[in-house]
C-alpha cells in the first residue's frame, strides 16, 4: 500500500479544522429573519402580510410610557387594625399604671394609629418627598390618601415619650416596651400593588392594531421606522411559529453553512494548487492563511454581535497586506475576497459591507506593491480610511438619495479600523516566527552587506563576494522582468556561496597564482568543491538565516555535476567508466522560479568571466548554451518556471552582460587580428575549481 504523504495529511487536517471552527461560530439565525436596522432603508422587495399581524408600539415608545407610569405610580396600602388592639390590650393589662395614665396613654396611641404608623423605608420615602400619597382600596376602588401625617415606629414612640416626659409614671410606661409594641398599621399590599401595576402596563404592551392578510408592510427603499421595526420583529416571530422552526431546520442550516464554508476553503486550496506562489506540498503557508482567515472571521463576528455597525471595526484590510508581503498582489486579493464573502454572513447589509471592504482592500493592495519600509503601513492605513469613507458615502447616497442618514459613528469605526491596520507589522512578525515565512522587510535587512555573514564573506572570499554581488544584480534584473520575487532573489544570490568561506583558496575567483587543486585528485577536488553547499547550509543555520535562504544554497546547483573535474577524471582514465555520483551535487534541483533563476544567473555570470571576447554573438551563444544545457539536463523540471520565463531570462542576461562588459561592434581590423589569436583555455567557459554544474 502506498504511503500517504505527510503534507497531504496536514493539508486535510487544516481544511477540516478550519471548516469546523468557522461553522461552529456562524450565526444560527432563522431562515425567516431579514437583515435590517432602524432608520435605515429596507433593502428587500415588497413585503406583504401572509396572515393577521398585530401591531405593537415600538420598544422606545413602550419604554417611555412605562417609565412615565413608574414615575407617577402610587402603590396600594392597607390598614392593619389588629395592631392597635394589641397595643391597647397591653396598656389596659398593665398593673403599674394608674387609670388616669392608662386613659391618656391609650388616647395618645389611638391618635398615632389614626394618623398612621408605617415602616422605616416608607417613612424615608415620605420624608424625601417621593411618596406624597398612597392608595387604599375601599369598596373595590383605589382612593388616594395623603401621607403627610404618617410616622415611622421610631417617630411614634418619640412622640409618646415626649408627651409623658415629666410623668411620675414614666418608668412604668417604659416597662411596657412600646418600641416593639408599636408595629406599623399602614403597610403596603404588595400583591394588590403588583396587580394594579400590571393593569396599567398591559394596555401599553398590548397591540394597537392589526395588519390584514395581503396588506402592505414595507417596500424596498422605505425607511425602517421604530414602529415598522417592531412590526417586522412580530412578523418574523409569528412566521417562525407557523412554519414550526424545529430541529430539522437547525440541522439543515448547519448543513448549508458547512457546504458554504467548504466551498470557500475549497476555492482557496484550488487557487494554491493551480496558481499559488508557493508549492501546495508545503503546508505552512496555507496553514498561515487558514489561521488568519479563521481568526479574522471570529474577530469580525464578535464585533458584529457586540453592537450595530461594529463589523466595520474589524481591520480586514490587514489580510491583503499580509498577502502582498508574503505572496503577491493577485494572491492577496483572492484571499481577501474569500474572507469578505465569509465575513458577510455577520453583516446587517451584506452588499454594502462587501462593497466598502472590497474598495478599501483593493486600494490598500494598489498602494502597497511591497512592504519594504514600515512607514508604508501608515500610508496604506490612511488610504484605507479614505476608501472606507468614500465607499460608505456612495452607498448611502445611492440607497437613500440623501446624506441625512450618514452615521458619524460609522466614520469613527472606520478610523479605529485604520488605526488597527497600521499595526499590521506585528502580525507580519508573528507569521515570520510561527511559520518560517519571510517578509520583504526581512529580505531588505538580510541584503545589507554589513550583515555579519556577508561581511565575513567579503573579508575571507573577496572574489566570491564580488561574484555574489554580480549574480544578485543579474538575477534581480531578470526577476523583475518575469515578475518573480525580486527581493528574495537578491537576498538568496548574496548568500548562495557563503559555504566557500571555509575553503576560499580552492575556488578560482579567490586564487592568486597558486592552485591547491594541482596537488589533489579530481575526485578529491570535486568533493571539496561540492562541500561548499553543505558548509553553506551549516553556516546559514548557525547564523539563523530563514529557511528560504537555505533553500537557495542547496538548490543553486541542484543535482548538477562538477563538470570540469568529471571530464578531467574521464580523460585521466579513458578505459574506465567513471561513476558521476562523486562529482554530483547533493541537490535538490530548484523547486521555485527564484531558485531556477539563481542557478541560471550563477552559471552565466561565472562563465562570462572566461570569455576572451564579449561581443553580442559570444555572449548570446554563451547564455543560450548554458541555460539550454541546464534545461536539457532536467535541472529545472521540478520548478514551476515556464519556457516563456526562460526566454525572457535569456534576453535579460544577454542585455545585462553586454552592458556590464561594454560589448561593441568589432571593426574589420580587430576581427582579423582576433582570428589569429589562440582559443581560450576553456572554450566552454568552465573555470577550474569553481562549482557551477555546467560551467565550473
mmCIF file of C-alpha atoms in Angstrom, residues 385-610:
data_model
loop_
_atom_site.group_PDB
_atom_site.id
_atom_site.type_symbol
_atom_site.label_atom_id
_atom_site.label_comp_id
_atom_site.label_asym_id
_atom_site.label_seq_id
_atom_site.Cartn_x
_atom_site.Cartn_y
_atom_site.Cartn_z
ATOM 1 C CA UNK A 385 -9.724 55.119 5.831
ATOM 2 C CA UNK A 386 -10.356 57.401 2.849
ATOM 3 C CA UNK A 387 -11.588 54.449 0.764
ATOM 4 C CA UNK A 388 -13.949 53.312 3.537
ATOM 5 C CA UNK A 389 -15.458 56.777 3.911
ATOM 6 C CA UNK A 390 -15.820 57.330 0.167
ATOM 7 C CA UNK A 391 -17.468 53.959 -0.493
ATOM 8 C CA UNK A 392 -19.768 54.367 2.527
ATOM 9 C CA UNK A 393 -20.963 57.783 1.340
ATOM 10 C CA UNK A 394 -21.520 56.356 -2.152
ATOM 11 C CA UNK A 395 -23.686 53.501 -0.846
ATOM 12 C CA UNK A 396 -25.734 55.767 1.429
ATOM 13 C CA UNK A 397 -26.433 58.312 -1.298
ATOM 14 C CA UNK A 398 -27.322 55.556 -3.738
ATOM 15 C CA UNK A 399 -29.707 53.885 -1.258
ATOM 16 C CA UNK A 400 -31.423 56.873 0.323
ATOM 17 C CA UNK A 401 -30.754 59.758 -2.038
ATOM 18 C CA UNK A 402 -29.842 61.899 0.964
ATOM 19 C CA UNK A 403 -26.851 62.421 3.216
ATOM 20 C CA UNK A 404 -29.063 62.832 6.275
ATOM 21 C CA UNK A 405 -28.729 59.150 7.163
ATOM 22 C CA UNK A 406 -24.921 59.243 7.256
ATOM 23 C CA UNK A 407 -23.669 57.969 10.619
ATOM 24 C CA UNK A 408 -20.729 59.659 12.304
ATOM 25 C CA UNK A 409 -20.443 56.583 14.480
ATOM 26 C CA UNK A 410 -19.584 54.514 11.412
ATOM 27 C CA UNK A 411 -16.980 57.098 10.372
ATOM 28 C CA UNK A 412 -15.464 56.648 13.820
ATOM 29 C CA UNK A 413 -15.423 52.883 13.321
ATOM 30 C CA UNK A 414 -13.558 53.379 10.040
ATOM 31 C CA UNK A 415 -10.978 55.495 11.885
ATOM 32 C CA UNK A 416 -10.475 52.763 14.501
ATOM 33 C CA UNK A 417 -10.163 50.251 11.659
ATOM 34 C CA UNK A 418 -7.428 52.349 10.026
ATOM 35 C CA UNK A 419 -5.504 52.613 13.302
ATOM 36 C CA UNK A 420 -5.592 48.827 13.688
ATOM 37 C CA UNK A 421 -4.395 48.389 10.092
ATOM 38 C CA UNK A 422 -1.276 50.409 10.901
ATOM 39 C CA UNK A 423 -0.274 47.667 13.376
ATOM 40 C CA UNK A 424 -0.151 45.001 10.647
ATOM 41 C CA UNK A 425 3.618 44.735 11.019
ATOM 42 C CA UNK A 426 3.137 42.989 14.377
ATOM 43 C CA UNK A 427 1.078 40.283 12.670
ATOM 44 C CA UNK A 428 3.679 40.002 9.912
ATOM 45 C CA UNK A 429 6.392 39.489 12.523
ATOM 46 C CA UNK A 430 4.315 36.772 14.241
ATOM 47 C CA UNK A 431 3.774 34.960 10.927
ATOM 48 C CA UNK A 432 7.512 35.026 10.249
ATOM 49 C CA UNK A 433 8.322 33.466 13.603
ATOM 50 C CA UNK A 434 5.487 30.914 13.656
ATOM 51 C CA UNK A 435 5.534 29.676 10.045
ATOM 52 C CA UNK A 436 9.057 30.438 8.879
ATOM 53 C CA UNK A 437 7.811 32.862 6.247
ATOM 54 C CA UNK A 438 9.942 35.791 5.162
ATOM 55 C CA UNK A 439 8.696 39.318 4.563
ATOM 56 C CA UNK A 440 10.169 41.887 2.195
ATOM 57 C CA UNK A 441 11.329 43.934 5.190
ATOM 58 C CA UNK A 442 13.364 40.973 6.449
ATOM 59 C CA UNK A 443 14.808 40.377 2.980
ATOM 60 C CA UNK A 444 15.855 44.021 2.764
ATOM 61 C CA UNK A 445 17.570 43.693 6.132
ATOM 62 C CA UNK A 446 19.311 40.484 5.004
ATOM 63 C CA UNK A 447 20.518 42.217 1.819
ATOM 64 C CA UNK A 448 22.517 44.713 3.847
ATOM 65 C CA UNK A 449 26.180 43.944 3.059
ATOM 66 C CA UNK A 450 27.044 44.905 6.639
ATOM 67 C CA UNK A 451 25.359 41.713 7.770
ATOM 68 C CA UNK A 452 27.992 39.683 9.720
ATOM 69 C CA UNK A 453 27.835 36.743 7.291
ATOM 70 C CA UNK A 454 28.240 38.921 4.202
ATOM 71 C CA UNK A 455 30.957 40.991 5.866
ATOM 72 C CA UNK A 456 32.909 37.814 6.617
ATOM 73 C CA UNK A 457 32.383 36.643 3.026
ATOM 74 C CA UNK A 458 33.825 39.916 1.688
ATOM 75 C CA UNK A 459 36.843 39.627 4.008
ATOM 76 C CA UNK A 460 37.626 35.937 3.555
ATOM 77 C CA UNK A 461 36.486 35.476 -0.054
ATOM 78 C CA UNK A 462 36.615 38.836 -1.858
ATOM 79 C CA UNK A 463 36.357 37.185 -5.274
ATOM 80 C CA UNK A 464 33.312 35.141 -4.231
ATOM 81 C CA UNK A 465 31.747 38.233 -2.708
ATOM 82 C CA UNK A 466 32.121 40.152 -5.960
ATOM 83 C CA UNK A 467 30.715 37.164 -7.843
ATOM 84 C CA UNK A 468 27.716 37.038 -5.469
ATOM 85 C CA UNK A 469 27.088 40.763 -5.929
ATOM 86 C CA UNK A 470 27.186 40.385 -9.710
ATOM 87 C CA UNK A 471 24.867 37.360 -9.606
ATOM 88 C CA UNK A 472 22.499 39.300 -7.341
ATOM 89 C CA UNK A 473 22.287 42.201 -9.808
ATOM 90 C CA UNK A 474 21.905 39.881 -12.785
ATOM 91 C CA UNK A 475 19.249 37.695 -11.162
ATOM 92 C CA UNK A 476 17.220 40.561 -9.689
ATOM 93 C CA UNK A 477 17.033 42.229 -13.098
ATOM 94 C CA UNK A 478 15.638 39.045 -14.635
ATOM 95 C CA UNK A 479 13.292 38.506 -11.675
ATOM 96 C CA UNK A 480 11.813 41.924 -12.250
ATOM 97 C CA UNK A 481 11.329 41.072 -15.909
ATOM 98 C CA UNK A 482 9.352 37.865 -15.240
ATOM 99 C CA UNK A 483 7.528 39.269 -12.171
ATOM 100 C CA UNK A 484 9.265 36.953 -9.711
ATOM 101 C CA UNK A 485 10.159 37.936 -6.141
ATOM 102 C CA UNK A 486 12.969 40.396 -6.803
ATOM 103 C CA UNK A 487 13.975 40.961 -3.198
ATOM 104 C CA UNK A 488 14.026 37.225 -2.475
ATOM 105 C CA UNK A 489 16.278 36.531 -5.458
ATOM 106 C CA UNK A 490 18.570 39.394 -4.477
ATOM 107 C CA UNK A 491 18.998 38.101 -0.924
ATOM 108 C CA UNK A 492 19.357 34.473 -2.000
ATOM 109 C CA UNK A 493 22.067 35.376 -4.509
ATOM 110 C CA UNK A 494 24.092 37.207 -1.873
ATOM 111 C CA UNK A 495 24.168 34.147 0.404
ATOM 112 C CA UNK A 496 24.254 31.267 -2.076
ATOM 113 C CA UNK A 497 28.052 30.779 -1.892
ATOM 114 C CA UNK A 498 28.751 31.505 1.799
ATOM 115 C CA UNK A 499 29.965 27.906 2.149
ATOM 116 C CA UNK A 500 33.140 28.918 0.310
ATOM 117 C CA UNK A 501 34.274 30.802 3.416
ATOM 118 C CA UNK A 502 35.574 27.512 4.841
ATOM 119 C CA UNK A 503 37.935 26.844 1.869
ATOM 120 C CA UNK A 504 38.316 30.103 -0.089
ATOM 121 C CA UNK A 505 41.603 29.197 -1.848
ATOM 122 C CA UNK A 506 40.027 26.202 -3.620
ATOM 123 C CA UNK A 507 37.798 28.442 -5.748
ATOM 124 C CA UNK A 508 39.135 30.162 -8.850
ATOM 125 C CA UNK A 509 37.810 33.638 -8.085
ATOM 126 C CA UNK A 510 39.795 33.723 -4.814
ATOM 127 C CA UNK A 511 43.083 32.301 -6.137
ATOM 128 C CA UNK A 512 46.220 34.364 -6.677
ATOM 129 C CA UNK A 513 48.530 32.256 -8.816
ATOM 130 C CA UNK A 514 48.622 29.144 -6.616
ATOM 131 C CA UNK A 515 46.044 26.446 -7.314
ATOM 132 C CA UNK A 516 45.763 23.872 -4.467
ATOM 133 C CA UNK A 517 43.833 21.520 -6.784
ATOM 134 C CA UNK A 518 47.101 20.693 -8.586
ATOM 135 C CA UNK A 519 48.098 18.522 -5.645
ATOM 136 C CA UNK A 520 44.756 16.712 -5.445
ATOM 137 C CA UNK A 521 42.982 14.086 -7.451
ATOM 138 C CA UNK A 522 39.929 15.046 -9.474
ATOM 139 C CA UNK A 523 37.605 13.245 -7.065
ATOM 140 C CA UNK A 524 39.149 14.973 -4.033
ATOM 141 C CA UNK A 525 38.858 18.361 -5.715
ATOM 142 C CA UNK A 526 35.242 17.685 -6.650
ATOM 143 C CA UNK A 527 34.478 16.653 -3.066
ATOM 144 C CA UNK A 528 35.863 19.963 -1.732
ATOM 145 C CA UNK A 529 34.013 21.991 -4.351
ATOM 146 C CA UNK A 530 30.709 20.191 -3.754
ATOM 147 C CA UNK A 531 31.089 20.516 0.014
ATOM 148 C CA UNK A 532 30.607 24.295 -0.157
ATOM 149 C CA UNK A 533 26.865 23.570 -0.417
ATOM 150 C CA UNK A 534 26.639 21.641 2.859
ATOM 151 C CA UNK A 535 29.107 24.031 4.517
ATOM 152 C CA UNK A 536 26.915 26.908 3.400
ATOM 153 C CA UNK A 537 23.797 25.341 4.920
ATOM 154 C CA UNK A 538 25.578 24.799 8.241
ATOM 155 C CA UNK A 539 26.788 28.395 8.293
ATOM 156 C CA UNK A 540 23.315 29.666 7.392
ATOM 157 C CA UNK A 541 21.675 27.646 10.152
ATOM 158 C CA UNK A 542 24.263 28.857 12.642
ATOM 159 C CA UNK A 543 23.504 32.437 11.618
ATOM 160 C CA UNK A 544 19.747 31.640 11.901
ATOM 161 C CA UNK A 545 19.048 32.639 8.325
ATOM 162 C CA UNK A 546 15.493 31.907 7.099
ATOM 163 C CA UNK A 547 14.754 28.504 5.588
ATOM 164 C CA UNK A 548 14.068 30.055 2.194
ATOM 165 C CA UNK A 549 17.653 31.398 2.060
ATOM 166 C CA UNK A 550 18.999 27.940 2.951
ATOM 167 C CA UNK A 551 16.966 26.571 0.029
ATOM 168 C CA UNK A 552 18.883 28.830 -2.360
ATOM 169 C CA UNK A 553 22.154 27.434 -1.033
ATOM 170 C CA UNK A 554 21.094 23.804 -1.524
ATOM 171 C CA UNK A 555 19.342 24.322 -4.858
ATOM 172 C CA UNK A 556 21.590 26.735 -6.770
ATOM 173 C CA UNK A 557 23.491 23.729 -8.219
ATOM 174 C CA UNK A 558 20.658 21.228 -7.918
ATOM 175 C CA UNK A 559 21.751 17.744 -8.917
ATOM 176 C CA UNK A 560 24.269 19.066 -11.418
ATOM 177 C CA UNK A 561 27.846 17.835 -11.671
ATOM 178 C CA UNK A 562 31.239 19.470 -11.192
ATOM 179 C CA UNK A 563 31.819 19.040 -14.902
ATOM 180 C CA UNK A 564 35.415 20.207 -15.075
ATOM 181 C CA UNK A 565 36.643 17.559 -12.646
ATOM 182 C CA UNK A 566 34.410 14.844 -14.104
ATOM 183 C CA UNK A 567 35.850 15.422 -17.574
ATOM 184 C CA UNK A 568 39.350 15.583 -16.123
ATOM 185 C CA UNK A 569 38.803 12.235 -14.400
ATOM 186 C CA UNK A 570 37.457 10.704 -17.616
ATOM 187 C CA UNK A 571 40.490 11.958 -19.544
ATOM 188 C CA UNK A 572 42.818 10.514 -16.905
ATOM 189 C CA UNK A 573 41.101 7.097 -17.134
ATOM 190 C CA UNK A 574 39.873 6.746 -20.728
ATOM 191 C CA UNK A 575 39.423 2.988 -20.430
ATOM 192 C CA UNK A 576 37.395 3.161 -17.228
ATOM 193 C CA UNK A 577 33.737 4.025 -16.815
ATOM 194 C CA UNK A 578 33.620 6.843 -14.267
ATOM 195 C CA UNK A 579 30.764 6.928 -11.744
ATOM 196 C CA UNK A 580 29.352 10.507 -11.873
ATOM 197 C CA UNK A 581 27.875 10.306 -8.354
ATOM 198 C CA UNK A 582 31.040 11.536 -6.506
ATOM 199 C CA UNK A 583 31.029 14.538 -8.847
ATOM 200 C CA UNK A 584 27.304 15.292 -8.358
ATOM 201 C CA UNK A 585 25.947 17.977 -6.062
ATOM 202 C CA UNK A 586 23.542 16.813 -3.314
ATOM 203 C CA UNK A 587 20.665 18.956 -4.528
ATOM 204 C CA UNK A 588 17.720 19.051 -4.650
ATOM 205 C CA UNK A 589 17.032 20.649 -8.001
ATOM 206 C CA UNK A 590 15.391 24.093 -7.927
ATOM 207 C CA UNK A 591 11.867 23.960 -6.513
ATOM 208 C CA UNK A 592 10.852 27.565 -7.244
ATOM 209 C CA UNK A 593 11.133 30.069 -10.067
ATOM 210 C CA UNK A 594 13.507 32.142 -7.960
ATOM 211 C CA UNK A 595 15.830 29.165 -7.316
ATOM 212 C CA UNK A 596 15.903 28.336 -11.039
ATOM 213 C CA UNK A 597 16.678 31.936 -11.833
ATOM 214 C CA UNK A 598 19.595 31.937 -9.392
ATOM 215 C CA UNK A 599 21.012 28.725 -10.888
ATOM 216 C CA UNK A 600 20.967 30.302 -14.353
ATOM 217 C CA UNK A 601 22.448 33.607 -13.192
ATOM 218 C CA UNK A 602 25.199 31.838 -11.205
ATOM 219 C CA UNK A 603 26.301 29.772 -14.178
ATOM 220 C CA UNK A 604 26.112 32.615 -16.694
ATOM 221 C CA UNK A 605 27.953 35.165 -14.546
ATOM 222 C CA UNK A 606 30.780 32.743 -13.709
ATOM 223 C CA UNK A 607 31.213 31.574 -17.310
ATOM 224 C CA UNK A 608 31.092 35.100 -18.722
ATOM 225 C CA UNK A 609 34.344 35.901 -16.897
ATOM 226 C CA UNK A 610 36.220 33.341 -19.040
#
